[in-house]
Structure formats: structure tokens, C-alpha cells
Short mmCIF file of C-alpha atoms in Angstrom, two decimals:
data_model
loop_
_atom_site.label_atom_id
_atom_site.label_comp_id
_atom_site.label_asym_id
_atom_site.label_seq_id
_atom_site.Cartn_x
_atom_site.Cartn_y
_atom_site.Cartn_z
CA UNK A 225 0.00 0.00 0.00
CA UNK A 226 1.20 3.39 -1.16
CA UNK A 227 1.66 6.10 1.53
CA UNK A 228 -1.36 8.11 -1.37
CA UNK A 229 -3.77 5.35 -0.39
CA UNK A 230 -3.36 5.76 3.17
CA UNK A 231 -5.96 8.49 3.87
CA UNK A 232 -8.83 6.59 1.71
CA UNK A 233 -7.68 3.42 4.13
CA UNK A 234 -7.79 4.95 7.73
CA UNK A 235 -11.14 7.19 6.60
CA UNK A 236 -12.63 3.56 5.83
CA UNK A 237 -11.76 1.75 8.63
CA UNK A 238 -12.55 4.63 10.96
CA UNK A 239 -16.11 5.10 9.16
CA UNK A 240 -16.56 1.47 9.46
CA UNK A 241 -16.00 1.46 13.06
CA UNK A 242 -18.78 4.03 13.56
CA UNK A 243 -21.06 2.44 10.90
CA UNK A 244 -20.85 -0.67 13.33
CA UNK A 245 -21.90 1.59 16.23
CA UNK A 246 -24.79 2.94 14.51
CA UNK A 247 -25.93 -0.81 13.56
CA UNK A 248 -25.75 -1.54 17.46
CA UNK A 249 -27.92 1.40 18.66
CA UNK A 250 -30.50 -0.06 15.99
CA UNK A 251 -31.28 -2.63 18.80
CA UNK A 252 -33.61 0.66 20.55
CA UNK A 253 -35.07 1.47 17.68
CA UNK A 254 -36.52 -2.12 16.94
CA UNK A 255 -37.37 -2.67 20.47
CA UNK A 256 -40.70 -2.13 20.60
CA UNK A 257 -42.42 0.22 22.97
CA UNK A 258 -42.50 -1.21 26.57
CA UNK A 259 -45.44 -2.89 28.22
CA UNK A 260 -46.15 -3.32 31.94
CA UNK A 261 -44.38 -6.26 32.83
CA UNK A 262 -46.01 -6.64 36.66
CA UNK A 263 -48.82 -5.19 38.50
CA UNK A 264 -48.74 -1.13 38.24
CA UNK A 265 -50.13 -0.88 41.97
CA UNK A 266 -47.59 -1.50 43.90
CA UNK A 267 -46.66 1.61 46.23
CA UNK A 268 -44.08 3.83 45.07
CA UNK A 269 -42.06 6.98 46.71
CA UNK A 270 -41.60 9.67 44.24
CA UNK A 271 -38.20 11.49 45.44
CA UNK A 272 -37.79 14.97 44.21
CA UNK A 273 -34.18 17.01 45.08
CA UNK A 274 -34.65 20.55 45.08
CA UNK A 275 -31.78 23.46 45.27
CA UNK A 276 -33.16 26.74 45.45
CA UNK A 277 -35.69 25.34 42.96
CA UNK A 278 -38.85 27.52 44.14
CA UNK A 279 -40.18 28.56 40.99
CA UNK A 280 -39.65 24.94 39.54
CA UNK A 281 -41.74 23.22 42.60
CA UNK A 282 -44.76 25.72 42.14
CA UNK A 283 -45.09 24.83 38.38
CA UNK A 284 -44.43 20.68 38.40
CA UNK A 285 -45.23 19.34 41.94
CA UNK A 286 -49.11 19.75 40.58
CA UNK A 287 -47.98 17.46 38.15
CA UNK A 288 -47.43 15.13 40.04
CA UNK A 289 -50.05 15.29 42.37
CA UNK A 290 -52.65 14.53 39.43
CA UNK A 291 -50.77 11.62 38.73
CA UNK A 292 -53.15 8.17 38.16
CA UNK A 293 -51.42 5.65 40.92
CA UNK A 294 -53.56 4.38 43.61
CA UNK A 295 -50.80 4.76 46.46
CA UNK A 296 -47.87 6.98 46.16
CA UNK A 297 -45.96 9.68 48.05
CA UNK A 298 -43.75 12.65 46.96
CA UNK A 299 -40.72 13.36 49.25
CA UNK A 300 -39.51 16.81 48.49
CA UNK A 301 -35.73 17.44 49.52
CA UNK A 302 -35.36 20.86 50.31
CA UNK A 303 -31.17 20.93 50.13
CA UNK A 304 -30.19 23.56 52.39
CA UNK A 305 -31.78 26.79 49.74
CA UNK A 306 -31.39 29.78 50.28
CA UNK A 307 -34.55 31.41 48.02
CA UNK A 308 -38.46 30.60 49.22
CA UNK A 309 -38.28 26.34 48.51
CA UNK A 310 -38.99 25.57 51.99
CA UNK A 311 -41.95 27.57 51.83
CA UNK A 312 -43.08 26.43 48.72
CA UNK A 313 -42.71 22.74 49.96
CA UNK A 314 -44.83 23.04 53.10
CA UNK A 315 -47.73 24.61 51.02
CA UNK A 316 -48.03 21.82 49.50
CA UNK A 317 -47.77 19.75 52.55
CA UNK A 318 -50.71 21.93 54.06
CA UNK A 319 -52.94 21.16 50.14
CA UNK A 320 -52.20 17.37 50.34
CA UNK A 321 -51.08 14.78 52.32
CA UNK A 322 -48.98 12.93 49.56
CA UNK A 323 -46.53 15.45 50.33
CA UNK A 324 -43.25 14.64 52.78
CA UNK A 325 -40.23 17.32 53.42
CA UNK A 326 -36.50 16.57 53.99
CA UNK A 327 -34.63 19.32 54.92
CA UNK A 328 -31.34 19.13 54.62
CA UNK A 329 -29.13 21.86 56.58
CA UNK A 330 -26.30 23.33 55.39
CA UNK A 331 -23.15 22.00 57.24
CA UNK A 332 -19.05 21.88 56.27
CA UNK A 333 -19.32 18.15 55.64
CA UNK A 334 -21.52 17.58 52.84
CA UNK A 335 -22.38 21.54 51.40
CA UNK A 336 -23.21 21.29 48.05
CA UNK A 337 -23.55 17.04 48.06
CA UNK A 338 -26.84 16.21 46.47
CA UNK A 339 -25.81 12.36 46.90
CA UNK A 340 -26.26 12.99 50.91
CA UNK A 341 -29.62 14.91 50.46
CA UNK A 342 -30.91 12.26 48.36
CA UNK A 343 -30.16 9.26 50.58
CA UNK A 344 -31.58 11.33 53.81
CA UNK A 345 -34.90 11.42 51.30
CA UNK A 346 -34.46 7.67 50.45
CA UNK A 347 -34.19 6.76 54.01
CA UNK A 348 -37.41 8.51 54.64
CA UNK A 349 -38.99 6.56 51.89
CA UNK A 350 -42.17 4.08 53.31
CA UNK A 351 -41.86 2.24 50.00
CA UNK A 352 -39.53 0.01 48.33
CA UNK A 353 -40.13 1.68 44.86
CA UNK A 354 -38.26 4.61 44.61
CA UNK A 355 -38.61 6.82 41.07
CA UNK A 356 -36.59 10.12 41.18
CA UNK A 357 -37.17 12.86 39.27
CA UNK A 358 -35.73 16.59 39.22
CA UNK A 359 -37.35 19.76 40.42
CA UNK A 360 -37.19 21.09 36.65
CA UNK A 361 -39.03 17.91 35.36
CA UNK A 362 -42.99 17.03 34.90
CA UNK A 363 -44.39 13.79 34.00
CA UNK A 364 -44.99 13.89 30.14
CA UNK A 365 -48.25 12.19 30.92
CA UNK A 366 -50.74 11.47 34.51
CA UNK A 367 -49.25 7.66 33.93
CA UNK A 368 -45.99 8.35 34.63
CA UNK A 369 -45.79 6.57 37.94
CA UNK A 370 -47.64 4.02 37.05
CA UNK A 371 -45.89 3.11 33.84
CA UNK A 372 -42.46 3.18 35.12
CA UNK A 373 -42.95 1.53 38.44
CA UNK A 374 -44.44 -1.41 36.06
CA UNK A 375 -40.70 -2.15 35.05
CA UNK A 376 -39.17 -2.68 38.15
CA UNK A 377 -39.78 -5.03 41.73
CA UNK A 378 -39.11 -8.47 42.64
CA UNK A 379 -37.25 -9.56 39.62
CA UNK A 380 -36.02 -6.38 37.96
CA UNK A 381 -34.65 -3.68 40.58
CA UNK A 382 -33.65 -0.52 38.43
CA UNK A 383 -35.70 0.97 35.40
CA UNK A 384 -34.10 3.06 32.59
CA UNK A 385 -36.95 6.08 31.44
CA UNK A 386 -36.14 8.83 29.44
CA UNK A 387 -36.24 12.42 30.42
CA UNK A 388 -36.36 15.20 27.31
CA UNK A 389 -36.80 19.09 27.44
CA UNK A 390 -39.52 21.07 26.29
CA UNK A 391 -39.52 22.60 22.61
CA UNK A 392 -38.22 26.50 21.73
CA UNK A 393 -39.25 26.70 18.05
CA UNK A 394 -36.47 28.32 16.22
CA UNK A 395 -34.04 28.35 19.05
CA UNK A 396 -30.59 26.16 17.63
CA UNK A 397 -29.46 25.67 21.76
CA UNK A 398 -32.68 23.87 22.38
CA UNK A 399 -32.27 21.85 19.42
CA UNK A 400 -29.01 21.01 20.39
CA UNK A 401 -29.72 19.95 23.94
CA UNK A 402 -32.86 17.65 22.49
CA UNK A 403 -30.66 16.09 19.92
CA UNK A 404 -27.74 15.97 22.53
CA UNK A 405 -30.21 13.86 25.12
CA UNK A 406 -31.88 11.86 22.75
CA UNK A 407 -28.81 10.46 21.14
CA UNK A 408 -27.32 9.67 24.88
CA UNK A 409 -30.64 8.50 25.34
CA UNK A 410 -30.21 5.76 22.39
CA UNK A 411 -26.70 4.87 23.40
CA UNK A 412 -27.63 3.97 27.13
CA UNK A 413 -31.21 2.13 26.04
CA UNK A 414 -29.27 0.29 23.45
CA UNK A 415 -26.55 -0.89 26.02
CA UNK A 416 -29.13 -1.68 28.65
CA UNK A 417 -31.01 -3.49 25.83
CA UNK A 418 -27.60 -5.43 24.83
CA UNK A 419 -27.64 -6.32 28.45
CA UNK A 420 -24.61 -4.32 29.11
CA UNK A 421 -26.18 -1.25 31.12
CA UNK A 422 -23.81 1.89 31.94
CA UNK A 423 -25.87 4.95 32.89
CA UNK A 424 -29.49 6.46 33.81
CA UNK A 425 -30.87 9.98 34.02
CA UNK A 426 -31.98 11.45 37.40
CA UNK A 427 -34.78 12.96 35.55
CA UNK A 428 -36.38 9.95 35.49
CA UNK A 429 -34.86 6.98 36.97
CA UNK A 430 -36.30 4.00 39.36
CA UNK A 431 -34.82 1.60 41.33
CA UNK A 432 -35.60 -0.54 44.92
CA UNK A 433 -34.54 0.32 48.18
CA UNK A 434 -33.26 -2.91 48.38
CA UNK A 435 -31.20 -2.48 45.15
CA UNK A 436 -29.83 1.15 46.57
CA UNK A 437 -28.66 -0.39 50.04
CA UNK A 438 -27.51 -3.55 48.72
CA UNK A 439 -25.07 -1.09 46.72
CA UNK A 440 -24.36 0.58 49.72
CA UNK A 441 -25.73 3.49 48.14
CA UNK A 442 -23.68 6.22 46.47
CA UNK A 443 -20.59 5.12 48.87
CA UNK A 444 -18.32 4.32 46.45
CA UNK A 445 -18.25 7.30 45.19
CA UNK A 446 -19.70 10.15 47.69
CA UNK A 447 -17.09 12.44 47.42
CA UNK A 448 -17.57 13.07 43.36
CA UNK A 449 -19.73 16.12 42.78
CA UNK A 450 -22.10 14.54 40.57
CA UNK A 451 -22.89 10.98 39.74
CA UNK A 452 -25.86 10.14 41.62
CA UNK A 453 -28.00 8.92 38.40
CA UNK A 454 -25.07 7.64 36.11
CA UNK A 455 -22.54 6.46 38.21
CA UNK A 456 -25.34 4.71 40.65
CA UNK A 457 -26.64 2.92 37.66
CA UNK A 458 -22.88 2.52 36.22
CA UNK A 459 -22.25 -0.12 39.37
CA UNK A 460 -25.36 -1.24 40.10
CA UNK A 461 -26.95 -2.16 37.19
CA UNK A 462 -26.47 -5.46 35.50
CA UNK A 463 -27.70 -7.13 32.49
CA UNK A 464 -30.58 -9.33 34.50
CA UNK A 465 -31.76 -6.28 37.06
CA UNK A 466 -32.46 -3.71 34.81
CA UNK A 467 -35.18 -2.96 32.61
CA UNK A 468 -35.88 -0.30 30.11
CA UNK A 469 -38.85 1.59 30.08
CA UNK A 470 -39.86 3.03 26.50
CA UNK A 471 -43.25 3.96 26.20
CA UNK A 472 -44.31 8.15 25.73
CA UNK A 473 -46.28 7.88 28.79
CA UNK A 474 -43.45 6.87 31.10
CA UNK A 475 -41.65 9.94 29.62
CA UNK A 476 -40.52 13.17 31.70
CA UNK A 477 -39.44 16.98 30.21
CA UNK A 478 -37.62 19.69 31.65
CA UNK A 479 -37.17 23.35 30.71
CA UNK A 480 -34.44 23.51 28.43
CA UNK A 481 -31.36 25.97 29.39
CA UNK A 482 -32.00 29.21 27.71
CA UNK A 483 -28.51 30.64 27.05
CA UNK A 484 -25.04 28.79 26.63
CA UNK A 485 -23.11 29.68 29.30
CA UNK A 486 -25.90 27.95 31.48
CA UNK A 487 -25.92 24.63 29.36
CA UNK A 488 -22.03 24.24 29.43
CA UNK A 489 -21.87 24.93 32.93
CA UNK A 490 -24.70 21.94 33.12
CA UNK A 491 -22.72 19.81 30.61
CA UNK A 492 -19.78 20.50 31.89
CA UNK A 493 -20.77 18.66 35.40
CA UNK A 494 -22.50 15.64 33.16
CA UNK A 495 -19.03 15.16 31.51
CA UNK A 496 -16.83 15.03 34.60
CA UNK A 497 -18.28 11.69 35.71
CA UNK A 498 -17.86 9.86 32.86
CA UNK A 499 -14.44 9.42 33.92
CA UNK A 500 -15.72 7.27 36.26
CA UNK A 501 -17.65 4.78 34.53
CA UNK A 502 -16.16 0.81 34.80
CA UNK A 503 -13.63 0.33 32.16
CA UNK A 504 -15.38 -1.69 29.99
CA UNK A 505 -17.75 1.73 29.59
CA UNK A 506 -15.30 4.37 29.27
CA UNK A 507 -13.63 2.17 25.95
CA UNK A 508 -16.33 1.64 24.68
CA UNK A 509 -17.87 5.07 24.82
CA UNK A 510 -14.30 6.76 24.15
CA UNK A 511 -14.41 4.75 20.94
CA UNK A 512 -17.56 5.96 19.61
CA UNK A 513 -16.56 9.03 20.06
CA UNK A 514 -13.40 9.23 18.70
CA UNK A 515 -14.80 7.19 15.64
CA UNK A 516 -16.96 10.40 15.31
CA UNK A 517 -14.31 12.86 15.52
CA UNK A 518 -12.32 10.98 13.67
CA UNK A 519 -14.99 10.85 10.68
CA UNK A 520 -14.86 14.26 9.92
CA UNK A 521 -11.12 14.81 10.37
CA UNK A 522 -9.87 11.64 8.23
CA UNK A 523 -12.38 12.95 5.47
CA UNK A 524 -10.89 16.42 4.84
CA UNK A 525 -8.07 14.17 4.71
CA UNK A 526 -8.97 11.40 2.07
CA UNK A 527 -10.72 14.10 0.03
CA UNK A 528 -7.33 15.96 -0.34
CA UNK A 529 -5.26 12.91 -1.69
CA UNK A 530 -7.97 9.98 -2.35
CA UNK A 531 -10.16 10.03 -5.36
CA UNK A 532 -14.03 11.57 -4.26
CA UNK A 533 -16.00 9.15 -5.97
CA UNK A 534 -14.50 6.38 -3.17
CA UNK A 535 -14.74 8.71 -0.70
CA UNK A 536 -17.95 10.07 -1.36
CA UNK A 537 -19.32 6.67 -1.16
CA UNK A 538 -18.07 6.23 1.89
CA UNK A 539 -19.48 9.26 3.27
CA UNK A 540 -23.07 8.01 1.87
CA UNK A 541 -22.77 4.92 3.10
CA UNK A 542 -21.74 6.19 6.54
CA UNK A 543 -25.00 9.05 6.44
CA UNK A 544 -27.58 6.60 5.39
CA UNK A 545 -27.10 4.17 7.98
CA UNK A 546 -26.67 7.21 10.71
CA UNK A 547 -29.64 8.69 9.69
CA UNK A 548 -31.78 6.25 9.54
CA UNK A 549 -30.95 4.68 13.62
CA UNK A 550 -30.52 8.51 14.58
CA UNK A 551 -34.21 9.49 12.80
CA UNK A 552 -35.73 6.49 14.06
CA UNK A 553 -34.62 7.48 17.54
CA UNK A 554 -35.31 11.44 17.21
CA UNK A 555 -39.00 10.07 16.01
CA UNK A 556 -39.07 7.61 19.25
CA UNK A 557 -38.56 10.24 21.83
CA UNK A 558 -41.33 12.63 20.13
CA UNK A 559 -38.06 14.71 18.68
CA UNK A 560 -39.06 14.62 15.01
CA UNK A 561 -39.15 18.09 14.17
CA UNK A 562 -34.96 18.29 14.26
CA UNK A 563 -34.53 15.26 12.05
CA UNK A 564 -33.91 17.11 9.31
CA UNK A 565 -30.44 19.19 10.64
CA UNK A 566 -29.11 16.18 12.13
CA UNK A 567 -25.75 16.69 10.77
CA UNK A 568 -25.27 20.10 11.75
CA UNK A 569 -26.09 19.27 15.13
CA UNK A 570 -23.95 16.45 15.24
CA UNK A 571 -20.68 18.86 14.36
CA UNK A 572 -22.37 21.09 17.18
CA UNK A 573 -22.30 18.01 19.13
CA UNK A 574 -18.91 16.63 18.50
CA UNK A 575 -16.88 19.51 18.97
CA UNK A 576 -18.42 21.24 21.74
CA UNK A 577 -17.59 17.94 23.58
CA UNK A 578 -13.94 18.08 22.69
CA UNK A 579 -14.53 21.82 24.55
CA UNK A 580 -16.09 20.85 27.08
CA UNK A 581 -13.57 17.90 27.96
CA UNK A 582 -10.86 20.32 27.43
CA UNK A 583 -12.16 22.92 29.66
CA UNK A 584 -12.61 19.81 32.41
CA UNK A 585 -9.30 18.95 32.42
CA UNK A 586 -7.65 22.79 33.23
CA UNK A 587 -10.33 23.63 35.69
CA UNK A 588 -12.91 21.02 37.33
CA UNK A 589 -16.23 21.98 37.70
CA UNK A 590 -16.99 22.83 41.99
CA UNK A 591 -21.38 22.60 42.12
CA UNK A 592 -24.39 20.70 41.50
CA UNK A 593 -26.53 23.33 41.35
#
């Protein structure tokens, strides 16, 4: 092989390694949607961690109270705010008696630790269903509880949902943070689904009691800032305890950050754990990644010195296959409407993830809210 056929080589290899990626995250998109798998009555503790988080409690916690389950609770965990939350929290108490309060103090050992405000909220927990969502999420539907708490019990102990963000027509940072969420939201279905589960969203995750002190709850890794979804599910979640939970009406949305220094402060804090992950996880995800980066870089390359017409088919090749598993899944989490600039937001994507990894390493993020 001449050192002129070099570029056409590596650019097919490397486009071949993420072709076979995109071929594995088919496995969500042929799933089909999920059904309850057990009785939907069972009891179930609704755990809610709130920082400073007034505003957000006024306009979901109704959502949640209108949920369809015949016995539930919601433990709100007021951790140690400084705006009205407290308040807020004990109005509710007074409207209905669904409604429990932690509050969590603010003291030199764990200030700023949402891992320690969430286990004083699962220890208050009567139930052994726990589902956790954020203070910025709503149930996309009044079967929310039920249809996730379905998924999970005696033989299954942790259930994978998916939690989007609300639509800004228009507005290219929302469309980036739905794309960005759907396609992690793919990747960690399609592990699960492969029975190789790595991660979970906090925005709408469920799991036992049993399964969370079994695991000696976020122990193992207490003293990292963030974590408590991903790196939870990223050691105790195995291929025959976990369960993913598919259907629209076990979905959750949040408000979408609405400028950018406020989303790469956010993603900044999601990307710092991921360092963390087993092994196995990081390889595999670094991979993927750097079969993406890699894509665009050894193209510029092979159409400088290869002949287009081989690398063009590459590129086609590579596109059509992407497209399709990445339209399928856009469609799948009711993200349709951004189908169609999928490849501009994956450049977004890509290299604002090489930034934000960069940024990471000269100065680590210090809060989790």
C-alpha cells in the first residue's frame, strides 16, 4: 500500500468502526415500545431534590399530584436553599397529604452534596419503589408513575426512562440539547437493551430500596460532585436487574437551558463523571466518540489525496445508515421536528464535547446546582 492510499484506508476503517456503532444502537429502535411487565399498583415513593428550585416546585409538583397511581408519596428534599423552597414545599404539605419534606441543613461536611440529600430522602422513603425525578421535570403524561414503576420489583430492581426538554421553536441551543439527550438517550437504552447497562438519568430513573442499600448506596463514590444517576446505575446495574422503560407515557421533560453559558456549565458537570464509569464503559464510549471525531477529520483528509468518488461513497454509506438509527430514535422520543439538521447538530455536538472535555481537564467543575 502506497503512503497516497493511506488516507482513503484509515477514513474507511474509521467510518466502518462508527457504521458498526450505529448498527448496534439499531437494537432501541426495533425494540418495541414497553409494556407493563407486573402489576402497576404497587406503592411507590416519588423522590424529588430541590436546590433553590422555588419557581420549579410551584409549576411541576401539581404534576405530580394529578398523577393516576392508587398509592404513592412525593418526598420533596429541600437541600439547604437559600430562596423561598422551603416555603413552597410546606404549602403543599398543608394542600395534600402525599406530600413529605426533607430538609437538609447546610453544614461543612456535605455543602453542596446532592448524593447525601438524596439518601436522607431515600431513608425517609415508606416504600420500596423509589422513582426520582428533578425539580425542573414534569411527568410527560398522569401515567408516569404508574408506567415506570411497572418495570421494576421483585425480579427487575432498576428501570431506565427517558427524560427530554420542552420545545423552543427556532431556538438552535434547544435543538441542540434535544438532539444531545436523545442520542445519549439511544446509546444507554441500546446498552441496557444489549444487556450491558452503563448509565441512567436522574430525571427519570427508578430503582428498589433494596437495590440502593444492597449497593451501599452512592458510597463508592460520595465524594464526586455529581454521579448520583449515572454512576449509581454505572455499578449497580447489570444485564438481569435492569429494565428499560420506552413507552411516551413513562416519559418526563424539563425546561431547556435558555442561554449557553448555562448549558455548558450543566454539561460540563455531566461530563466530569464519565471518567468514572467501569472500564469496559469508558472504551467503549471513548471509541464511539473518537470514531466520530475521527470521521470528519480523516475525510478532509482522504478528500485531499484519495479520489471523491470512493470517498464520497463512503461518506453516503456512513449518512444513510446514521440517519436512519438517529431518525428512528429522534421520532421515538417525540423529537421529530430536528430530524432534518441532524448533521449540523452532530458537528455542534462533537466539537463542543472536545470543549467541554478540554475545559474539564484545566479547571474542574466545583457545584451541582
Amino acid at each position: 500500500m502506497s503512503i497516497a492510499d493511506w488516507p482513503l484506508f484509515l477514513f474507511g476503517i474509521i467510518a466502518l468502526i462508527n457504521i458498526i456503532y450505529y448498527v448496534f444502537f439499531s437494537k432501541f429502535i426495533f425494540q418495541k415500545n414497553s409494556t407493563q411487565a407486573q402489576s402497576s399498583d404497587d406503592p411507590v415513593s416519588v423522590i424529588v431534590c430541590a436546590k433553590n428550585a422555588a419557581q420549579h416546585l410551584k409549576k411541576n409538583i401539581p404534576f405530580l399530584l394529578d398523577q393516576i397511581h392508587p398509592d404513592y408519596e412525593i418526598i420533596i428534599v429541600n437541600d439547604a436553599s437559600i430562596d423561598d423552597s422551603l416555603d413552597v414545599i410546606e404549602q403543599f404539605m398543608e394542600q395534600d397529604d402525599k406530600v413529605h419534606l426533607v430538609n437538609v441543613v447546610n453544614n461543612e461536611s456535605f455543602w453542596g452534596n446532592k448524593k447525601y440529600a438524596l439518601t436522607l430522602g431515600i431513608k425517609k422513603a415508606r416504600h420500596d419503589k423509589l422513582l426520582f425525578i428533578d425539580a425542573d421535570c414534569k411527568p410527560a403524561t398522569e401515567y408516569w408513575i404508574t408506567e415506570m414503576s411497572a418495570h421494576y420489583g421483585m425480579d427487575k430492581q432498576l428501570a431506565l426512562g427517558y427524560g427530554g426538554y420542552s420545545k423552543i421553536k427556532g431556538n438552535l441551543l434547544n435543538a441542540l440539547v434535544r438532539f444531545e439527550t436523545a442520542i445519549t438517550a439511544m446509546q444507554y437504552f441500546s446498552y441496557a437493551l444489549w444487556g450491558n447497562p452503563y448509565m441512567g438519568v436522574g430525571r427519570n430513573l427508578g430503582y428498589t430500596s433494596k437495590l440502593f442499600y444492597d449497593t451501599s448506596g452512592f458510597m463508592s463514590h460520595m465524594k464526586i460532585m455529581g454521579g448520583d444517576d449515572d454512576l449509581f446505575v454505572n455499578e449497580a446495574a447489570t444485564k438481569k436487574n435492569t429494565s428499560v422503560v420506552t413507552s411516551p407515557k413513562s416519559f418526563t421533560t424539563s425546561d431547556s437551558k435558555n442561554n449557553w453559558a448555562a448549558w455548558w456549565r450543566q454539561k460540563r458537570r455531566h461530563i466530569n463523571t464519565a471518567q468514572y464509569y467501569k472500564s469496559s464503559h469508558k472504551f467503549l464510549l471513548g471509541l464511539f466518540y473518537l470514531s466520530q471525531f475521527g470521521f470528519f477529520i480523516t475525510m478532509a483528509l482522504a478528500f485531499s489525496f484519495s479520489p471523491w468518488e470512493f470517498v464520497t461513497a463512503i461518506v453516503i454509506t456512513r449518512y444513510i445508515t446514521s440517519w436512519i438509527v438517529v431518525g428512528s430514535s429522534l421520532s421515538r422520543f417525540r423529537e421529530s421536528d430536528i430530524i432534518i439538521i441532524y448533521p449540523i447538530l452532530e458537528l455542534l455536538l462533537i466539537f463542543s464535547q472536545l470543549g467541554l472535555w478540554m475545559h474539564n481537564n484545566i479547571q474542574k467543575p466545583t457545584q451541582w446546582n
